[in-house]
Short mmCIF file of C-alpha atoms in Angstrom, two decimals:
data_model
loop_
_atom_site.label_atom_id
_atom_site.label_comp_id
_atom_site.label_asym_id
_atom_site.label_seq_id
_atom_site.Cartn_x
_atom_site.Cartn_y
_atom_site.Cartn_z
CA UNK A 6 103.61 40.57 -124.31
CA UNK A 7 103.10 41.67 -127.94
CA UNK A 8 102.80 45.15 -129.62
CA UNK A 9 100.80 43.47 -132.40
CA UNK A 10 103.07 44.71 -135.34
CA UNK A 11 104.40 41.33 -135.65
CA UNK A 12 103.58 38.35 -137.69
CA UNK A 13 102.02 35.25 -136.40
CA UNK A 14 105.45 33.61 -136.53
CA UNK A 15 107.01 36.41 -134.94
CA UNK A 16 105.00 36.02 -131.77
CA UNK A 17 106.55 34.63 -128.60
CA UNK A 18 105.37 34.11 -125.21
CA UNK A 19 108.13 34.48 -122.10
CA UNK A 20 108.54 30.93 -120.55
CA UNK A 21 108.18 32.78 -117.14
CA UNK A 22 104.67 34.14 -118.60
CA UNK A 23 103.49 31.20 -120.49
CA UNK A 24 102.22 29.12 -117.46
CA UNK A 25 100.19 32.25 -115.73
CA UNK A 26 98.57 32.50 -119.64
CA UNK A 27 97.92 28.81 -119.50
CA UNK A 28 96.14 28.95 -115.68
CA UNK A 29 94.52 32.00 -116.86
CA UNK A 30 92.83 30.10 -119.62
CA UNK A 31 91.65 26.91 -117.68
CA UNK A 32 90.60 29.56 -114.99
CA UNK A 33 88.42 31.60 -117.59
CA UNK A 34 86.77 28.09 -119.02
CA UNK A 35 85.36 27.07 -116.11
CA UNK A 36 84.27 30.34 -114.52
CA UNK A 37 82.03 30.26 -117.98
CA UNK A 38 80.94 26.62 -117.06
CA UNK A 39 77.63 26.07 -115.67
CA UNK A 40 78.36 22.53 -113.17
CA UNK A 41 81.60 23.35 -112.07
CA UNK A 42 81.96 23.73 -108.09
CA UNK A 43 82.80 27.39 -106.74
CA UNK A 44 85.66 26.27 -104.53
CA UNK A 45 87.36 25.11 -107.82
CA UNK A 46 86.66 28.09 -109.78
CA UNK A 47 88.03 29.93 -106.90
CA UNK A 48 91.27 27.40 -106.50
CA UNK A 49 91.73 28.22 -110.52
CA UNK A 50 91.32 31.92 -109.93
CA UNK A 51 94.15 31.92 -107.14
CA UNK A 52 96.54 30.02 -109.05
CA UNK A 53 96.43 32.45 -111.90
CA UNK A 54 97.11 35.47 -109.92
CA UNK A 55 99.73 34.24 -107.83
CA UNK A 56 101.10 32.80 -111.30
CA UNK A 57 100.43 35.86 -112.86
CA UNK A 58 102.47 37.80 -110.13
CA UNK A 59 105.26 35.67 -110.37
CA UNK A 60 105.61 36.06 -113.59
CA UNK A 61 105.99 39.43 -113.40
CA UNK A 62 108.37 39.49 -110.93
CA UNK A 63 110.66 37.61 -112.79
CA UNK A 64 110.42 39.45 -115.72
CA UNK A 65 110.86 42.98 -114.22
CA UNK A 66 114.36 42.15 -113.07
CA UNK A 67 113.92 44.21 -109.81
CA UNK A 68 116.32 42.81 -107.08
CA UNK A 69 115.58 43.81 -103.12
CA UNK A 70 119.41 43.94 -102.74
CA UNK A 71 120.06 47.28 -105.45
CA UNK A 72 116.87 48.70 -104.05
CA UNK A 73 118.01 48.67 -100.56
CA UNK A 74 121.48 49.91 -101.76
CA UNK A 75 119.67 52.79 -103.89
CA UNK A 76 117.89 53.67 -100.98
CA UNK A 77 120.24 53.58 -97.94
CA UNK A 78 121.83 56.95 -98.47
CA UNK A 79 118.30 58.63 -98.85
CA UNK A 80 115.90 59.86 -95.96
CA UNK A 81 113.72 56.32 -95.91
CA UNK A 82 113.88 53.94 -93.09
CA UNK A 83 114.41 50.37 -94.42
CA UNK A 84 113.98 47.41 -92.31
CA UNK A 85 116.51 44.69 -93.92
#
């Protein structure tokens, strides 16, 4: 998200990547807690790759409609 030459102020998180950061930090505090249930951990550790995924989905800008186009004229077989 950052190069690091920036200041403090400077720094901004992506709305679209600031919820996978959050559920990647309540995921990483109780994976390092001793009383916590596996099946949560686990639930936690789902949620912040599918968020995580998402997120960078949405900020890649990749649309299945231009890719298809791009790639209709060339030797692939695409099921639409």
């Amino acid at each position: 998200i950052s190069d690091s030459l920036g200041t403090d102020a400077e720094m901004q998180v992506h709305k679209f990547a600031e919820e996978a950061m959050y559920k990647y930090i309540a995921y990483a505090i109780l994976s390092t807690r001793a009383n916590v249930p596996i099946n949560t951990v686990l639930r936690f550790k789902k949620e912040a790759a599918a968020s995580k995924r998402q997120a960078k989905l949405r900020l890649s800008n990749i649309k299945l409609e231009e890719i298809t186009q791009i790639l209709r004229g060339k030797s692939k077989r695409i099921k639409h």
